[in-house]
């Protein structure tokens, strides 16, 4: 008797009676056989050459046998050919299949390191690790990099760097949503996590991005889910330590106190970087990046003045200040100038003013436990001259003890 199921069975009565065989997604040689067989069966005029075949097979990693054959037949029916020019169609089909999993999301590579202001240490480190996926690097003796943890203040570019790495390294980027992993049935959450991780390995070499990982693992500390979060977390930790395929894991986090200590130990990640508020020079670079994106000449702006008036601002807040300045200029029927940006900065209340103590604690923690992503020295936060109101306390009810 052969019982085929999409998820791992856990029936106590059958544990000692039935051996379990877990079928992986097809490897490159299997995909090649499917491609050759499909092309031969359809017998159309334009045949892919050997170079096209290699690129098509590489783009098809992560598809099942039926999905690969169906995708090839669909492309040939529409285009009457299948060459490397149709790889974008294969990626679109794969993107739809990945979305159906409900756990992973396929991101198209976008941007590059030139769009990231500052973070010289991090960009230099990533530039060296990106070369380790080549065959020459393996022959030289390099091991495949495991991943990197980006800790720091919200809005300082952690997610932006995660998106640009895929484009710099020319690797597919998969985003793992830990919140969607959890299911209502017993064992479903662990099965969904294993499915997502096996899919990331099937598409290897690839990049797996886990954004704000501390929020997805919040159930570990309070134990309010009956231990499900701990089991899912254990599955993830074991995979990060033992994975054999080339999957580079990028995790971002804002709240260090919410992270389990076993996640931060050496072996899970190659390095832990702390992303601080941008320094004066980095703020100037960020202003230039966003002003150039708006097709304005950067020579028309006094950046010394802008960086002096944006102390304590994150990269995201600077970007929004430039956007707000454009609205102000357009409403005034004038061209964008420095006065509009200064006005937008004055109207912005940066997060650093309300998180002053938290930022100081983060910096103290990072000095001995992480590498700083930037070369610039951390600036002292300006003292807020405004009184931040607190919520009024409820008056005690005399009728309730």
GROMACS .gro file of N, CA, C and O in nm, residues 15-100:
model
  344
   15UNK      N    1   0.316   0.455   1.270
   15UNK     CA    2   0.454   0.500   1.283
   15UNK      C    3   0.556   0.388   1.264
   15UNK      O    4   0.658   0.407   1.197
   16UNK      N    5   0.530   0.270   1.321
   16UNK     CA    6   0.627   0.161   1.314
   16UNK      C    7   0.601   0.067   1.198
   16UNK      O    8   0.676  -0.028   1.178
   17UNK      N    9   0.496   0.090   1.123
   17UNK     CA   10   0.458  -0.002   1.016
   17UNK      C   11   0.494   0.051   0.876
   17UNK      O   12   0.511  -0.028   0.784
   18UNK      N   13   0.502   0.184   0.862
   18UNK     CA   14   0.517   0.242   0.729
   18UNK      C   15   0.645   0.324   0.721
   18UNK      O   16   0.665   0.416   0.801
   19UNK      N   17   0.735   0.293   0.629
   19UNK     CA   18   0.852   0.381   0.607
   19UNK      C   19   0.810   0.507   0.532
   19UNK      O   20   0.716   0.505   0.452
   20UNK      N   21   0.881   0.615   0.559
   20UNK     CA   22   0.846   0.743   0.499
   20UNK      C   23   0.952   0.780   0.395
   20UNK      O   24   1.073   0.778   0.423
   21UNK      N   25   0.907   0.812   0.275
   21UNK     CA   26   0.995   0.859   0.168
   21UNK      C   27   0.952   1.001   0.131
   21UNK      O   28   0.838   1.022   0.090
   22UNK      N   29   1.043   1.095   0.149
   22UNK     CA   30   1.012   1.234   0.117
   22UNK      C   31   1.073   1.267  -0.019
   22UNK      O   32   1.195   1.262  -0.038
   23UNK      N   33   0.986   1.299  -0.116
   23UNK     CA   34   1.030   1.327  -0.253
   23UNK      C   35   1.063   1.475  -0.267
   23UNK      O   36   0.980   1.560  -0.239
   24UNK      N   37   1.184   1.503  -0.312
   24UNK     CA   38   1.226   1.641  -0.331
   24UNK      C   39   1.184   1.692  -0.467
   24UNK      O   40   1.146   1.615  -0.556
   25UNK      N   41   1.190   1.823  -0.484
   25UNK     CA   42   1.165   1.881  -0.615
   25UNK      C   43   1.276   1.840  -0.711
   25UNK      O   44   1.388   1.812  -0.670
   26UNK      N   45   1.247   1.834  -0.841
   26UNK     CA   46   1.345   1.782  -0.937
   26UNK      C   47   1.473   1.863  -0.943
   26UNK      O   48   1.471   1.987  -0.933
   27UNK      N   49   1.584   1.793  -0.962
   27UNK     CA   50   1.715   1.857  -0.978
   27UNK      C   51   1.734   1.897  -1.124
   27UNK      O   52   1.647   1.876  -1.209
   28UNK      N   53   1.852   1.952  -1.154
   28UNK     CA   54   1.878   2.004  -1.288
   28UNK      C   55   1.872   1.896  -1.395
   28UNK      O   56   1.821   1.920  -1.504
   29UNK      N   57   1.925   1.776  -1.364
   29UNK     CA   58   1.925   1.671  -1.466
   29UNK      C   59   1.783   1.626  -1.499
   29UNK      O   60   1.752   1.594  -1.615
   30UNK      N   61   1.695   1.623  -1.398
   30UNK     CA   62   1.555   1.586  -1.424
   30UNK      C   63   1.485   1.693  -1.506
   30UNK      O   64   1.409   1.662  -1.598
   31UNK      N   65   1.509   1.820  -1.473
   31UNK     CA   66   1.449   1.930  -1.549
   31UNK      C   67   1.498   1.927  -1.694
   31UNK      O   68   1.420   1.952  -1.788
   32UNK      N   69   1.625   1.895  -1.712
   32UNK     CA   70   1.679   1.885  -1.848
   32UNK      C   71   1.608   1.777  -1.927
   32UNK      O   72   1.573   1.795  -2.046
   33UNK      N   73   1.582   1.662  -1.864
   33UNK     CA   74   1.511   1.553  -1.933
   33UNK      C   75   1.369   1.595  -1.969
   33UNK      O   76   1.319   1.561  -2.078
   34UNK      N   77   1.304   1.671  -1.880
   34UNK     CA   78   1.168   1.718  -1.909
   34UNK      C   79   1.169   1.814  -2.027
   34UNK      O   80   1.084   1.806  -2.117
   35UNK      N   81   1.266   1.906  -2.029
   35UNK     CA   82   1.275   2.003  -2.139
   35UNK      C   83   1.300   1.933  -2.272
   35UNK      O   84   1.232   1.962  -2.372
   36UNK      N   85   1.395   1.840  -2.274
   36UNK     CA   86   1.428   1.769  -2.398
   36UNK      C   87   1.308   1.687  -2.446
   36UNK      O   88   1.275   1.685  -2.566
   37UNK      N   89   1.242   1.621  -2.352
   37UNK     CA   90   1.125   1.539  -2.388
   37UNK      C   91   1.012   1.624  -2.442
   37UNK      O   92   0.947   1.588  -2.541
   38UNK      N   93   0.986   1.739  -2.380
   38UNK     CA   94   0.877   1.828  -2.425
   38UNK      C   95   0.907   1.884  -2.564
   38UNK      O   96   0.819   1.886  -2.651
   39UNK      N   97   1.030   1.928  -2.585
   39UNK     CA   98   1.068   1.982  -2.716
   39UNK      C   99   1.057   1.875  -2.824
   39UNK      O  100   1.010   1.901  -2.936
   40UNK      N  101   1.098   1.752  -2.790
   40UNK     CA  102   1.094   1.643  -2.888
   40UNK      C  103   0.951   1.605  -2.922
   40UNK      O  104   0.918   1.580  -3.039
   41UNK      N  105   0.864   1.602  -2.821
   41UNK     CA  106   0.724   1.564  -2.845
   41UNK      C  107   0.653   1.665  -2.933
   41UNK      O  108   0.574   1.627  -3.021
   42UNK      N  109   0.678   1.793  -2.909
   42UNK     CA  110   0.606   1.896  -2.985
   42UNK      C  111   0.664   1.914  -3.125
   42UNK      O  112   0.593   1.956  -3.217
   43UNK      N  113   0.794   1.885  -3.143
   43UNK     CA  114   0.857   1.885  -3.275
   43UNK      C  115   0.828   2.013  -3.352
   43UNK      O  116   0.770   2.011  -3.460
   44UNK      N  117   0.870   2.126  -3.297
   44UNK     CA  118   0.852   2.253  -3.366
   44UNK      C  119   0.985   2.296  -3.425
   44UNK      O  120   1.090   2.236  -3.401
   45UNK      N  121   0.983   2.403  -3.503
   45UNK     CA  122   1.098   2.440  -3.585
   45UNK      C  123   1.216   2.494  -3.503
   45UNK      O  124   1.328   2.449  -3.517
   46UNK      N  125   1.192   2.594  -3.417
   46UNK     CA  126   1.300   2.662  -3.345
   46UNK      C  127   1.339   2.583  -3.221
   46UNK      O  128   1.262   2.577  -3.124
   47UNK      N  129   1.456   2.522  -3.223
   47UNK     CA  130   1.504   2.442  -3.111
   47UNK      C  131   1.603   2.523  -3.027
   47UNK      O  132   1.686   2.596  -3.083
   48UNK      N  133   1.601   2.510  -2.894
   48UNK     CA  134   1.697   2.584  -2.810
   48UNK      C  135   1.837   2.525  -2.823
   48UNK      O  136   1.853   2.403  -2.830
   49UNK      N  137   1.937   2.612  -2.826
   49UNK     CA  138   2.075   2.563  -2.829
   49UNK      C  139   2.120   2.527  -2.688
   49UNK      O  140   2.046   2.542  -2.591
   50UNK      N  141   2.244   2.480  -2.676
   50UNK     CA  142   2.293   2.432  -2.546
   50UNK      C  143   2.300   2.544  -2.442
   50UNK      O  144   2.268   2.523  -2.325
   51UNK      N  145   2.338   2.664  -2.485
   51UNK     CA  146   2.345   2.776  -2.391
   51UNK      C  147   2.206   2.814  -2.342
   51UNK      O  148   2.186   2.840  -2.222
   52UNK      N  149   2.108   2.817  -2.434
   52UNK     CA  150   1.971   2.846  -2.395
   52UNK      C  151   1.918   2.742  -2.298
   52UNK      O  152   1.848   2.775  -2.200
   53UNK      N  153   1.950   2.615  -2.323
   53UNK     CA  154   1.903   2.508  -2.236
   53UNK      C  155   1.952   2.527  -2.093
   53UNK      O  156   1.877   2.508  -1.998
   54UNK      N  157   2.080   2.563  -2.079
   54UNK     CA  158   2.135   2.581  -1.944
   54UNK      C  159   2.063   2.692  -1.869
   54UNK      O  160   2.031   2.678  -1.750
   55UNK      N  161   2.036   2.803  -1.936
   55UNK     CA  162   1.970   2.915  -1.870
   55UNK      C  163   1.823   2.883  -1.841
   55UNK      O  164   1.770   2.924  -1.737
   56UNK      N  165   1.758   2.810  -1.931
   56UNK     CA  166   1.618   2.771  -1.909
   56UNK      C  167   1.609   2.676  -1.790
   56UNK      O  168   1.521   2.689  -1.704
   57UNK      N  169   1.700   2.580  -1.781
   57UNK     CA  170   1.700   2.483  -1.671
   57UNK      C  171   1.725   2.555  -1.538
   57UNK      O  172   1.659   2.528  -1.437
   58UNK      N  173   1.820   2.649  -1.538
   58UNK     CA  174   1.849   2.723  -1.415
   58UNK      C  175   1.729   2.806  -1.370
   58UNK      O  176   1.699   2.813  -1.250
   59UNK      N  177   1.658   2.865  -1.465
   59UNK     CA  178   1.541   2.946  -1.431
   59UNK      C  179   1.424   2.861  -1.385
   59UNK      O  180   1.332   2.911  -1.319
   60UNK      N  181   1.424   2.732  -1.420
   60UNK     CA  182   1.310   2.644  -1.388
   60UNK      C  183   1.325   2.574  -1.254
   60UNK      O  184   1.234   2.500  -1.214
   61UNK      N  185   1.437   2.594  -1.186
   61UNK     CA  186   1.456   2.527  -1.058
   61UNK      C  187   1.351   2.573  -0.957
   61UNK      O  188   1.325   2.691  -0.945
   62UNK      N  189   1.291   2.477  -0.890
   62UNK     CA  190   1.182   2.506  -0.797
   62UNK      C  191   1.047   2.461  -0.848
   62UNK      O  192   0.950   2.457  -0.772
   63UNK      N  193   1.038   2.427  -0.977
   63UNK     CA  194   0.915   2.375  -1.034
   63UNK      C  195   0.910   2.224  -1.018
   63UNK      O  196   1.013   2.156  -1.022
   64UNK      N  197   0.790   2.172  -1.002
   64UNK     CA  198   0.774   2.027  -1.001
   64UNK      C  199   0.779   1.975  -1.145
   64UNK      O  200   0.784   2.053  -1.241
   65UNK      N  201   0.779   1.845  -1.162
   65UNK     CA  202   0.786   1.786  -1.297
   65UNK      C  203   0.668   1.830  -1.381
   65UNK      O  204   0.682   1.874  -1.496
   66UNK      N  205   0.547   1.821  -1.325
   66UNK     CA  206   0.427   1.860  -1.400
   66UNK      C  207   0.425   2.010  -1.428
   66UNK      O  208   0.386   2.053  -1.537
   67UNK      N  209   0.468   2.091  -1.330
   67UNK     CA  210   0.468   2.236  -1.349
   67UNK      C  211   0.567   2.277  -1.458
   67UNK      O  212   0.538   2.365  -1.540
   68UNK      N  213   0.685   2.212  -1.460
   68UNK     CA  214   0.784   2.245  -1.562
   68UNK      C  215   0.734   2.209  -1.701
   68UNK      O  216   0.743   2.290  -1.795
   69UNK      N  217   0.679   2.089  -1.715
   69UNK     CA  218   0.629   2.048  -1.847
   69UNK      C  219   0.514   2.137  -1.892
   69UNK      O  220   0.507   2.179  -2.010
   70UNK      N  221   0.423   2.169  -1.802
   70UNK     CA  222   0.309   2.254  -1.836
   70UNK      C  223   0.356   2.393  -1.878
   70UNK      O  224   0.304   2.452  -1.972
   71UNK      N  225   0.457   2.446  -1.808
   71UNK     CA  226   0.510   2.579  -1.840
   71UNK      C  227   0.576   2.579  -1.978
   71UNK      O  228   0.554   2.671  -2.058
   72UNK      N  229   0.655   2.475  -2.008
   72UNK     CA  230   0.721   2.468  -2.138
   72UNK      C  231   0.619   2.458  -2.251
   72UNK      O  232   0.631   2.525  -2.355
   73UNK      N  233   0.518   2.375  -2.232
   73UNK     CA  234   0.415   2.359  -2.337
   73UNK      C  235   0.338   2.488  -2.358
   73UNK      O  236   0.304   2.524  -2.472
   74UNK      N  237   0.310   2.559  -2.251
   74UNK     CA  238   0.235   2.684  -2.262
   74UNK      C  239   0.316   2.789  -2.339
   74UNK      O  240   0.262   2.860  -2.426
   75UNK      N  241   0.447   2.798  -2.310
   75UNK     CA  242   0.532   2.896  -2.378
   75UNK      C  243   0.544   2.863  -2.527
   75UNK      O  244   0.535   2.951  -2.613
   76UNK      N  245   0.563   2.734  -2.559
   76UNK     CA  246   0.575   2.694  -2.699
   76UNK      C  247   0.445   2.719  -2.775
   76UNK      O  248   0.445   2.761  -2.891
   77UNK      N  249   0.331   2.696  -2.708
   77UNK     CA  250   0.201   2.720  -2.773
   77UNK      C  251   0.182   2.868  -2.804
   77UNK      O  252   0.123   2.905  -2.906
   78UNK      N  253   0.234   2.957  -2.716
   78UNK     CA  254   0.217   3.101  -2.737
   78UNK      C  255   0.321   3.160  -2.831
   78UNK      O  256   0.289   3.243  -2.916
   79UNK      N  257   0.447   3.115  -2.818
   79UNK     CA  258   0.557   3.178  -2.892
   79UNK      C  259   0.611   3.092  -3.006
   79UNK      O  260   0.690   3.141  -3.088
   80UNK      N  261   0.572   2.965  -3.010
   80UNK     CA  262   0.623   2.869  -3.108
   80UNK      C  263   0.776   2.855  -3.096
   80UNK      O  264   0.845   2.826  -3.195
   81UNK      N  265   0.828   2.876  -2.977
   81UNK     CA  266   0.970   2.860  -2.950
   81UNK      C  267   0.989   2.862  -2.799
   81UNK      O  268   0.900   2.902  -2.725
   82UNK      N  269   1.107   2.817  -2.756
   82UNK     CA  270   1.145   2.834  -2.616
   82UNK      C  271   1.297   2.853  -2.613
   82UNK      O  272   1.374   2.760  -2.636
   83UNK      N  273   1.338   2.976  -2.591
   83UNK     CA  274   1.479   3.015  -2.586
   83UNK      C  275   1.502   3.094  -2.457
   83UNK      O  276   1.409   3.112  -2.375
   84UNK      N  277   1.623   3.146  -2.440
   84UNK     CA  278   1.652   3.224  -2.320
   84UNK      C  279   1.573   3.355  -2.317
   84UNK      O  280   1.559   3.417  -2.212
   85UNK      N  281   1.520   3.395  -2.433
   85UNK     CA  282   1.437   3.516  -2.437
   85UNK      C  283   1.303   3.496  -2.367
   85UNK      O  284   1.234   3.593  -2.335
   86UNK      N  285   1.264   3.371  -2.347
   86UNK     CA  286   1.137   3.340  -2.280
   86UNK      C  287   1.155   3.309  -2.132
   86UNK      O  288   1.062   3.264  -2.067
   87UNK      N  289   1.274   3.332  -2.079
   87UNK     CA  290   1.299   3.302  -1.938
   87UNK      C  291   1.210   3.387  -1.848
   87UNK      O  292   1.165   3.343  -1.742
   88UNK      N  293   1.182   3.512  -1.892
   88UNK     CA  294   1.095   3.597  -1.810
   88UNK      C  295   0.956   3.536  -1.796
   88UNK      O  296   0.889   3.553  -1.693
   89UNK      N  297   0.910   3.462  -1.897
   89UNK     CA  298   0.780   3.395  -1.887
   89UNK      C  299   0.787   3.279  -1.787
   89UNK      O  300   0.691   3.253  -1.714
   90UNK      N  301   0.899   3.209  -1.785
   90UNK     CA  302   0.917   3.100  -1.688
   90UNK      C  303   0.917   3.157  -1.547
   90UNK      O  304   0.854   3.101  -1.455
   91UNK      N  305   0.984   3.269  -1.528
   91UNK     CA  306   0.989   3.332  -1.395
   91UNK      C  307   0.850   3.377  -1.351
   91UNK      O  308   0.814   3.365  -1.234
   92UNK      N  309   0.770   3.429  -1.445
   92UNK     CA  310   0.634   3.470  -1.411
   92UNK      C  311   0.550   3.352  -1.366
   92UNK      O  312   0.472   3.360  -1.271
   93UNK      N  313   0.564   3.239  -1.436
   93UNK     CA  314   0.490   3.120  -1.397
   93UNK      C  315   0.537   3.070  -1.261
   93UNK      O  316   0.457   3.031  -1.176
   94UNK      N  317   0.669   3.075  -1.239
   94UNK     CA  318   0.723   3.030  -1.111
   94UNK      C  319   0.677   3.122  -0.998
   94UNK      O  320   0.651   3.078  -0.886
   95UNK      N  321   0.668   3.250  -1.029
   95UNK     CA  322   0.622   3.346  -0.929
   95UNK      C  323   0.480   3.314  -0.884
   95UNK      O  324   0.447   3.321  -0.765
   96UNK      N  325   0.393   3.279  -0.980
   96UNK     CA  326   0.255   3.242  -0.946
   96UNK      C  327   0.251   3.117  -0.860
   96UNK      O  328   0.173   3.107  -0.765
   97UNK      N  329   0.335   3.020  -0.893
   97UNK     CA  330   0.337   2.895  -0.818
   97UNK      C  331   0.386   2.919  -0.675
   97UNK      O  332   0.334   2.863  -0.579
   98UNK      N  333   0.488   3.005  -0.660
   98UNK     CA  334   0.539   3.036  -0.527
   98UNK      C  335   0.434   3.108  -0.444
   98UNK      O  336   0.419   3.084  -0.324
   99UNK      N  337   0.358   3.196  -0.508
   99UNK     CA  338   0.251   3.267  -0.436
   99UNK      C  339   0.145   3.171  -0.384
   99UNK      O  340   0.085   3.193  -0.279
  100UNK      N  341   0.118   3.065  -0.460
  100UNK     CA  342   0.016   2.968  -0.418
  100UNK      C  343   0.054   2.898  -0.289
  100UNK      O  344  -0.032   2.846  -0.219
   0.00000   0.00000   0.00000
